[in-house]
PDB file of C-alpha atoms in Angstrom:
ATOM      1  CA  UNK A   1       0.000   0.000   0.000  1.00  0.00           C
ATOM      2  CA  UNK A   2       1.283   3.459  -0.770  1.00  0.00           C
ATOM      3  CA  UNK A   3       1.717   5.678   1.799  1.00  0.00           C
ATOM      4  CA  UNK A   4      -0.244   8.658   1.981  1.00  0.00           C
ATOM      5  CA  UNK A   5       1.452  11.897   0.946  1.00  0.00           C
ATOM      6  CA  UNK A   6       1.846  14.584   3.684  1.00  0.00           C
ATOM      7  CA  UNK A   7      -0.592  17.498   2.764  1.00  0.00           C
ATOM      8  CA  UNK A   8      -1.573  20.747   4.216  1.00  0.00           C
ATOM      9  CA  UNK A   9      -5.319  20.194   3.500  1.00  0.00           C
ATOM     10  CA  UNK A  10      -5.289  17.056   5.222  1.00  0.00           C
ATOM     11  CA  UNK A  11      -3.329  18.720   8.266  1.00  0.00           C
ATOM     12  CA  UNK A  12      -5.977  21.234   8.135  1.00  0.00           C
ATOM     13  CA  UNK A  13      -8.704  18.631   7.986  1.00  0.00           C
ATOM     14  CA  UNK A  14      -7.285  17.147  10.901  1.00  0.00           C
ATOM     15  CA  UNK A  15      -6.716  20.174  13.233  1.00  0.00           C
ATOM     16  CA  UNK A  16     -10.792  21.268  12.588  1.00  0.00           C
ATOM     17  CA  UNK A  17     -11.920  17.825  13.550  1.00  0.00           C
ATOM     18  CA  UNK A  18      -9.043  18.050  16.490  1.00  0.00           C
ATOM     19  CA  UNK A  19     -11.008  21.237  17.273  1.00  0.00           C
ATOM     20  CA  UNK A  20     -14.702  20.122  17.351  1.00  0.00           C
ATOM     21  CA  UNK A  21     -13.332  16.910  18.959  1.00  0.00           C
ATOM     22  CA  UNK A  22     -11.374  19.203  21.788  1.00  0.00           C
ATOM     23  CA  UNK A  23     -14.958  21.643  21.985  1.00  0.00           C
ATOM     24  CA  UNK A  24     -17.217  18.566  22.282  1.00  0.00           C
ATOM     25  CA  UNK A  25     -14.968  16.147  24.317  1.00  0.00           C
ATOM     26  CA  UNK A  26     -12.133  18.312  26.062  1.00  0.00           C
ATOM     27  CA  UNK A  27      -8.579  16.983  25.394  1.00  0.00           C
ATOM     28  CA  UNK A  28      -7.894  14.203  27.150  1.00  0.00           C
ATOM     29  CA  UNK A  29     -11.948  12.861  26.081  1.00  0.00           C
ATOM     30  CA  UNK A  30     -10.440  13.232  22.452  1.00  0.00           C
ATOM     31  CA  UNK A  31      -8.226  10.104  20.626  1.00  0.00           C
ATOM     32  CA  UNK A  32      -6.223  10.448  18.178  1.00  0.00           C
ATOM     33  CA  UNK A  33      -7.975   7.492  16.600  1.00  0.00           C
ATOM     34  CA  UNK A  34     -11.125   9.216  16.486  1.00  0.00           C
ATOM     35  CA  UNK A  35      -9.617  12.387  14.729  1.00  0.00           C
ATOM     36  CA  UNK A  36      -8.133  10.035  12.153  1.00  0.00           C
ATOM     37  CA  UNK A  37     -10.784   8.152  11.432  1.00  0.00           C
ATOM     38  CA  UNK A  38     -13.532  10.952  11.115  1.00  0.00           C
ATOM     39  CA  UNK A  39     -10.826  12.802   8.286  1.00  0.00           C
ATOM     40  CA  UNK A  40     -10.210   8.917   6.830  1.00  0.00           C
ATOM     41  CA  UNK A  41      -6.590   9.372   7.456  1.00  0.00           C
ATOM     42  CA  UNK A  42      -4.842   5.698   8.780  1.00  0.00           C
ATOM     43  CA  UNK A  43      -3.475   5.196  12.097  1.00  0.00           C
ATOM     44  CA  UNK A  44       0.096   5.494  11.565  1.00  0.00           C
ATOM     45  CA  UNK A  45       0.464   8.619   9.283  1.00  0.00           C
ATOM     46  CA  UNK A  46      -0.708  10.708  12.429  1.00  0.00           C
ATOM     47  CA  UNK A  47       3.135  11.349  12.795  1.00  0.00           C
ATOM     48  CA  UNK A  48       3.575  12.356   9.545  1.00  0.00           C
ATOM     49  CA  UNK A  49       1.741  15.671  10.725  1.00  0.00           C
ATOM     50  CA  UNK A  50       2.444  16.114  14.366  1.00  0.00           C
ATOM     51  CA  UNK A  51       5.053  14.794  16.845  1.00  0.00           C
ATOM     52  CA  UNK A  52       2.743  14.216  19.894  1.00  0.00           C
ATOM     53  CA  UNK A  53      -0.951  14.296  21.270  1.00  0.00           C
ATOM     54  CA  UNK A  54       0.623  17.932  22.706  1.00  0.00           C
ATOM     55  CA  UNK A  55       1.970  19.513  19.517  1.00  0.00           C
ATOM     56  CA  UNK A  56      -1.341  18.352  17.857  1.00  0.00           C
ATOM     57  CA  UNK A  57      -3.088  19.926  21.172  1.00  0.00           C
ATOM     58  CA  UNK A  58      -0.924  22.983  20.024  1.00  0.00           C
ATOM     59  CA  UNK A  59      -2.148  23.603  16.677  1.00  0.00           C
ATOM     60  CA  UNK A  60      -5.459  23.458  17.575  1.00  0.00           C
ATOM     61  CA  UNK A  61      -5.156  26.186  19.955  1.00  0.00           C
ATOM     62  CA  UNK A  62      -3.186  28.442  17.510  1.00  0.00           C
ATOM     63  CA  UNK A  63      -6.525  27.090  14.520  1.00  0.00           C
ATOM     64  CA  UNK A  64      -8.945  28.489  16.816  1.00  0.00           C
ATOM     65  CA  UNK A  65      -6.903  31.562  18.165  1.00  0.00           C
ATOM     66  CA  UNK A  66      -6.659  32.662  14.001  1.00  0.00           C
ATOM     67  CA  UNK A  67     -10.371  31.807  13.458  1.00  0.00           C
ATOM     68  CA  UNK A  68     -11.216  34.410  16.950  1.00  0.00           C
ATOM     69  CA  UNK A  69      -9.090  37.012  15.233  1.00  0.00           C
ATOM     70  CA  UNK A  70     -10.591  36.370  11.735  1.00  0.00           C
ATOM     71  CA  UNK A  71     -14.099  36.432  13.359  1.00  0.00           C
ATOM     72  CA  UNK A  72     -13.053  39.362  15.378  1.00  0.00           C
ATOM     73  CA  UNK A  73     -11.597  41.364  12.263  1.00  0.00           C
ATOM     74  CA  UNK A  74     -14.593  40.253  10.460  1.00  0.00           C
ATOM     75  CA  UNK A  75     -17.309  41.717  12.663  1.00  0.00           C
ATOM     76  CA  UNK A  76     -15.260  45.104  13.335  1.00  0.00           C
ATOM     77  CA  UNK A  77     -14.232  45.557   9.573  1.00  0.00           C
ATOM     78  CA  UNK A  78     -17.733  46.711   8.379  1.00  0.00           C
ATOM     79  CA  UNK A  79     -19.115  48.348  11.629  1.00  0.00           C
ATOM     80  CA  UNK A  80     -20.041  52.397  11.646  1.00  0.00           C
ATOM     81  CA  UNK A  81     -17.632  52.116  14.894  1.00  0.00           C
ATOM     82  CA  UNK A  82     -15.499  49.471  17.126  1.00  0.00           C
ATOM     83  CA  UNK A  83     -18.115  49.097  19.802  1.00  0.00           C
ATOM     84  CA  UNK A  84     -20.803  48.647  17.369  1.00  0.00           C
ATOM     85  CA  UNK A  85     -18.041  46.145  15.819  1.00  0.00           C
ATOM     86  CA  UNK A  86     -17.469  44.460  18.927  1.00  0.00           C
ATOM     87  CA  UNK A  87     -21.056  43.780  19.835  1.00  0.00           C
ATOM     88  CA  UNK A  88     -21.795  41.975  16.429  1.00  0.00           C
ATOM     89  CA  UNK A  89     -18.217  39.928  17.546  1.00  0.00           C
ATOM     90  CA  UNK A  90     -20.640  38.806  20.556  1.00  0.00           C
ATOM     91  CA  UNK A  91     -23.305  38.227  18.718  1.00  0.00           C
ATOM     92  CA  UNK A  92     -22.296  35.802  16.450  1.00  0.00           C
ATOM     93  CA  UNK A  93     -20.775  33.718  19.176  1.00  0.00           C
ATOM     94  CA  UNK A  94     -24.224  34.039  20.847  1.00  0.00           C
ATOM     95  CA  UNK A  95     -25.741  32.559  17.605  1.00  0.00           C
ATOM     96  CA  UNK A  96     -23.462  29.854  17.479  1.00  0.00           C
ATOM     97  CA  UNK A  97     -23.714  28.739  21.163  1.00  0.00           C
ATOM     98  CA  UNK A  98     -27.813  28.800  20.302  1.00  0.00           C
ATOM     99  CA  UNK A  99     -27.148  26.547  17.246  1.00  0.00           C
ATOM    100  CA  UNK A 100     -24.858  24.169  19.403  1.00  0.00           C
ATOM    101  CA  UNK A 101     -27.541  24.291  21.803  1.00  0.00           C
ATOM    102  CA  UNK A 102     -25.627  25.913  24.912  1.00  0.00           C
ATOM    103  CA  UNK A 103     -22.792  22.905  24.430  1.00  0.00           C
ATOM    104  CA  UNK A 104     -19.016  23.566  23.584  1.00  0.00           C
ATOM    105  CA  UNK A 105     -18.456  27.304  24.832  1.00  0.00           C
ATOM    106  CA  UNK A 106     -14.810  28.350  24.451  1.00  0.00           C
ATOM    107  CA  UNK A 107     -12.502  25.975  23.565  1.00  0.00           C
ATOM    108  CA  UNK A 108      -9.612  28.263  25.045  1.00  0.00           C
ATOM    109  CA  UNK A 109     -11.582  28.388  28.254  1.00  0.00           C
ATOM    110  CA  UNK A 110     -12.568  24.698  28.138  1.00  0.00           C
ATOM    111  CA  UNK A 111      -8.772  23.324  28.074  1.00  0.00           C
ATOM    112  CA  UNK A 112      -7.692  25.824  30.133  1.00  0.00           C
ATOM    113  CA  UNK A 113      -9.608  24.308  32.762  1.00  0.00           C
ATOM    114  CA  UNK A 114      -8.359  20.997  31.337  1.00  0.00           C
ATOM    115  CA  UNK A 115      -4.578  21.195  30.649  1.00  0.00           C
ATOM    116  CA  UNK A 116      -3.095  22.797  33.880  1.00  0.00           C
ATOM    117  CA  UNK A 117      -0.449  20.030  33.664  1.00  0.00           C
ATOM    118  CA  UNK A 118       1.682  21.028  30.274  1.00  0.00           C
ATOM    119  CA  UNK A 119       3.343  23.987  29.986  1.00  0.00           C
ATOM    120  CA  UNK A 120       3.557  23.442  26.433  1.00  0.00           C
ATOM    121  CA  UNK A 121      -0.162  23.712  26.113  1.00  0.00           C
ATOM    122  CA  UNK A 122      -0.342  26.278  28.957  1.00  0.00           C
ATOM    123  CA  UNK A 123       1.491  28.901  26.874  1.00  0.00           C
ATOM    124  CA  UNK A 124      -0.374  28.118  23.948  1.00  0.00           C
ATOM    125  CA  UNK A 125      -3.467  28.588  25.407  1.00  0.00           C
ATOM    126  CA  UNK A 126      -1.791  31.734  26.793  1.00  0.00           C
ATOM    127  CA  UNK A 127      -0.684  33.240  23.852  1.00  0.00           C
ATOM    128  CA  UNK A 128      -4.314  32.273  22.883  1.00  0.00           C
ATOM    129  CA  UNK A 129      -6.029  34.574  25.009  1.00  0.00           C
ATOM    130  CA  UNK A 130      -3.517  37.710  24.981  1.00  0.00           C
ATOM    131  CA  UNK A 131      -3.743  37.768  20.818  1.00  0.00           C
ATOM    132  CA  UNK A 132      -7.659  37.896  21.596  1.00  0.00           C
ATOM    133  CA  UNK A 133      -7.054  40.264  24.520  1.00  0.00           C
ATOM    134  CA  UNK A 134      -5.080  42.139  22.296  1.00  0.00           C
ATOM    135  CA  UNK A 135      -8.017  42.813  19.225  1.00  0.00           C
ATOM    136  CA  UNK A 136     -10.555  43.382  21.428  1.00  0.00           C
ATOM    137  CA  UNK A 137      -8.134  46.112  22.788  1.00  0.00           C
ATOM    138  CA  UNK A 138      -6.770  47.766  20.259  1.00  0.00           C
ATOM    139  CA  UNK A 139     -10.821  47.856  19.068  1.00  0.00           C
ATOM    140  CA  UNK A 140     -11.387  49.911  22.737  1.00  0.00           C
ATOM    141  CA  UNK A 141      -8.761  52.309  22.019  1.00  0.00           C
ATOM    142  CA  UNK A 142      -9.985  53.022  18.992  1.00  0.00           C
ATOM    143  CA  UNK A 143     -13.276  53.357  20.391  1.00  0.00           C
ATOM    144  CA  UNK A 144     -11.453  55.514  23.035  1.00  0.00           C
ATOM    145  CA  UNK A 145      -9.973  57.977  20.696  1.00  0.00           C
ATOM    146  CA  UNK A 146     -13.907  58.318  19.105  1.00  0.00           C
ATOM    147  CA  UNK A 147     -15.258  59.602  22.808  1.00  0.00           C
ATOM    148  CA  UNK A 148     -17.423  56.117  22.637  1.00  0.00           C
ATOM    149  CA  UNK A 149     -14.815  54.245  25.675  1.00  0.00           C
ATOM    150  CA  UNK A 150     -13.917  55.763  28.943  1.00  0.00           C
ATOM    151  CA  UNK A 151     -10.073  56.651  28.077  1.00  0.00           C
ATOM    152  CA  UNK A 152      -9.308  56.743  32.649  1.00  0.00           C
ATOM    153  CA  UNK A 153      -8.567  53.065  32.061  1.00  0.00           C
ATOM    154  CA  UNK A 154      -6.095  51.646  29.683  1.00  0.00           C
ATOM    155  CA  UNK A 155      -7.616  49.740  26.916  1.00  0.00           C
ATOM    156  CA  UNK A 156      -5.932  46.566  27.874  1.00  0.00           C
ATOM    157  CA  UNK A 157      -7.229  46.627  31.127  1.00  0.00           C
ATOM    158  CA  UNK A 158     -10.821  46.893  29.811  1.00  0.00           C
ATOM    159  CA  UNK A 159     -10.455  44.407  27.337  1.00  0.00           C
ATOM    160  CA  UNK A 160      -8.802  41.921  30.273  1.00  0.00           C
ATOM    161  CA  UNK A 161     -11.940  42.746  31.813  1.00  0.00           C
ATOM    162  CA  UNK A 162     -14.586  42.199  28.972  1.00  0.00           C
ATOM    163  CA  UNK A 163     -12.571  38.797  28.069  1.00  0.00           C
ATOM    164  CA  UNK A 164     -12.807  37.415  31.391  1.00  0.00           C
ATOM    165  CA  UNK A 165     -16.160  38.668  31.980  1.00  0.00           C
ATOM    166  CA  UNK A 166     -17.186  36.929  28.966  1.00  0.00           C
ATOM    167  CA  UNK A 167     -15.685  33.905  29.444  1.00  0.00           C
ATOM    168  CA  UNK A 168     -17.265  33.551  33.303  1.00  0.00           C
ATOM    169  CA  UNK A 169     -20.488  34.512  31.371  1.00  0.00           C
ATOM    170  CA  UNK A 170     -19.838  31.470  28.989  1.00  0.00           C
ATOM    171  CA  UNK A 171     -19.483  29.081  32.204  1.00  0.00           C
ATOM    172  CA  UNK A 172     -22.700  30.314  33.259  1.00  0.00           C
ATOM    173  CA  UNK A 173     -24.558  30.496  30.262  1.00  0.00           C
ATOM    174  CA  UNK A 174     -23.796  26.323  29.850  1.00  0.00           C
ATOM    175  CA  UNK A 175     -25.416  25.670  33.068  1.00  0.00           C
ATOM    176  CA  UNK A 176     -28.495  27.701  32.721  1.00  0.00           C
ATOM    177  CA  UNK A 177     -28.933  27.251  29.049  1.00  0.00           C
ATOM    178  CA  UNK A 178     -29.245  30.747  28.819  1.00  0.00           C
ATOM    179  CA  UNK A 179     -28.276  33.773  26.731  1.00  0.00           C
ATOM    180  CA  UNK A 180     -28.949  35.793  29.561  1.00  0.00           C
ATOM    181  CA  UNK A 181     -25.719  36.005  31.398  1.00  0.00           C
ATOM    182  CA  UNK A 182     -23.649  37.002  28.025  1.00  0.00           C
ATOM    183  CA  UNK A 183     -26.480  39.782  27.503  1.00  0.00           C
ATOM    184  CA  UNK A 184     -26.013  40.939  31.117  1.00  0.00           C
ATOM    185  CA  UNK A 185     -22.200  40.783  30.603  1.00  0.00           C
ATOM    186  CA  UNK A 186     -22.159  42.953  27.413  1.00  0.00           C
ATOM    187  CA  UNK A 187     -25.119  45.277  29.471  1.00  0.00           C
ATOM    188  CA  UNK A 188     -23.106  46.228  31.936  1.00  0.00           C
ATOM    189  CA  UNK A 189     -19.802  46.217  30.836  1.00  0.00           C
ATOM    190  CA  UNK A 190     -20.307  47.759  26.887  1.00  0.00           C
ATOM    191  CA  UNK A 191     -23.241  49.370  27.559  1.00  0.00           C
ATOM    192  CA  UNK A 192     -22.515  51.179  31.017  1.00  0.00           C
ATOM    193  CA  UNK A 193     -18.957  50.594  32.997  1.00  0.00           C
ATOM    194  CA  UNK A 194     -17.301  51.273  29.700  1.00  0.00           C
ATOM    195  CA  UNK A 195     -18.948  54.423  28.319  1.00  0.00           C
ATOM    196  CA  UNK A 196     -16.991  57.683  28.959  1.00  0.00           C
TER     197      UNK A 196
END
């Protein structure tokens, strides 16, 4: 049997199913064997791709850290103004924990709460959350320039704030199956503590 040639697409294909498995299952809930078999890639060319379960655990984070910036550049890009911009950011993950039916929340969160025990992993998923920290800042300074952000508080600080706010929210919004929390979050902290 030939062996299967190494490919970026199927690397891809293999980090998104890694991804939904990771979302869905958590890490350690997600094989290897699993991931393979849902992309119909064979057992042994798994290290044709990755070196470990961790560097695999790795790329995932760094998939979904590109596809928060994407989404994040995505909902800012055509909005009259960044706060505007950051609310349809929200939004859409609002729509999408409705269409997973309150399941999955934040992957980043998720294995944070997960993968305490490799650094490796740890620093991904820390670089992770400052590159999202870091759009939905430099989207508050901008809205801090415009008069629409308090400017007494560094942008980074509120965008610390509205991150972990958000992702508390997310916790809370699995248990009650509600939207409520991430409406109350985005109330109080874009549509009161933050305004000038």
């Amino acid at each position: 049997m030939a062996r299967p040639r190494r490919s970026d697409d199927t690397r891809q294909l293999l980090v998104e199913e890694g991804a939904a498995g990771f979302l869905a299952n958590g890490y350690h809930g997600t094989g290897i064997k699993q991931v393979l078999d849902a992309v119909g890639v064979p057992k042994g060319s798994f290290y044709n791709y990755f070196d470990s379960k961790e560097s695999f655990g790795r790329a995932v984070i760094d998939y979904h850290a590109r596809c928060i910036q994407r989404n994040l550049a995505e909902a800012l890009g055509p909005a009259p103004d960044p706060v505007t911009g950051l609310r349809a950011f929200f939004a859409k993950q609002m729509d999408e924990f409705i269409e997973s039916d309150y399941t999955g929340g934040c992957l980043i969160a998720n294995l944070g709460g997960e993968l305490e025990g490799s650094e490796t992993l740890r620093e991904s998923l820390s670089g992770a959350f400052r590159t999202w920290r870091d759009g939905v800042a430099e989207a508050l300074r901008e809205a801090q320039e415009l008069g629409l952000v308090r400017a007494d508080i560094e942008a980074e600080e509120l965008a610390d704030l509205l991150v972990e706010s958000w992702e508390g929210s997310v916790i809370r919004m699995k248990v009650d199956r509600s939207l409520e929390p991430l409406h109350k979050c985005l109330r109080r902290l874009l549509g009161d503590y933050f305004r000038p």
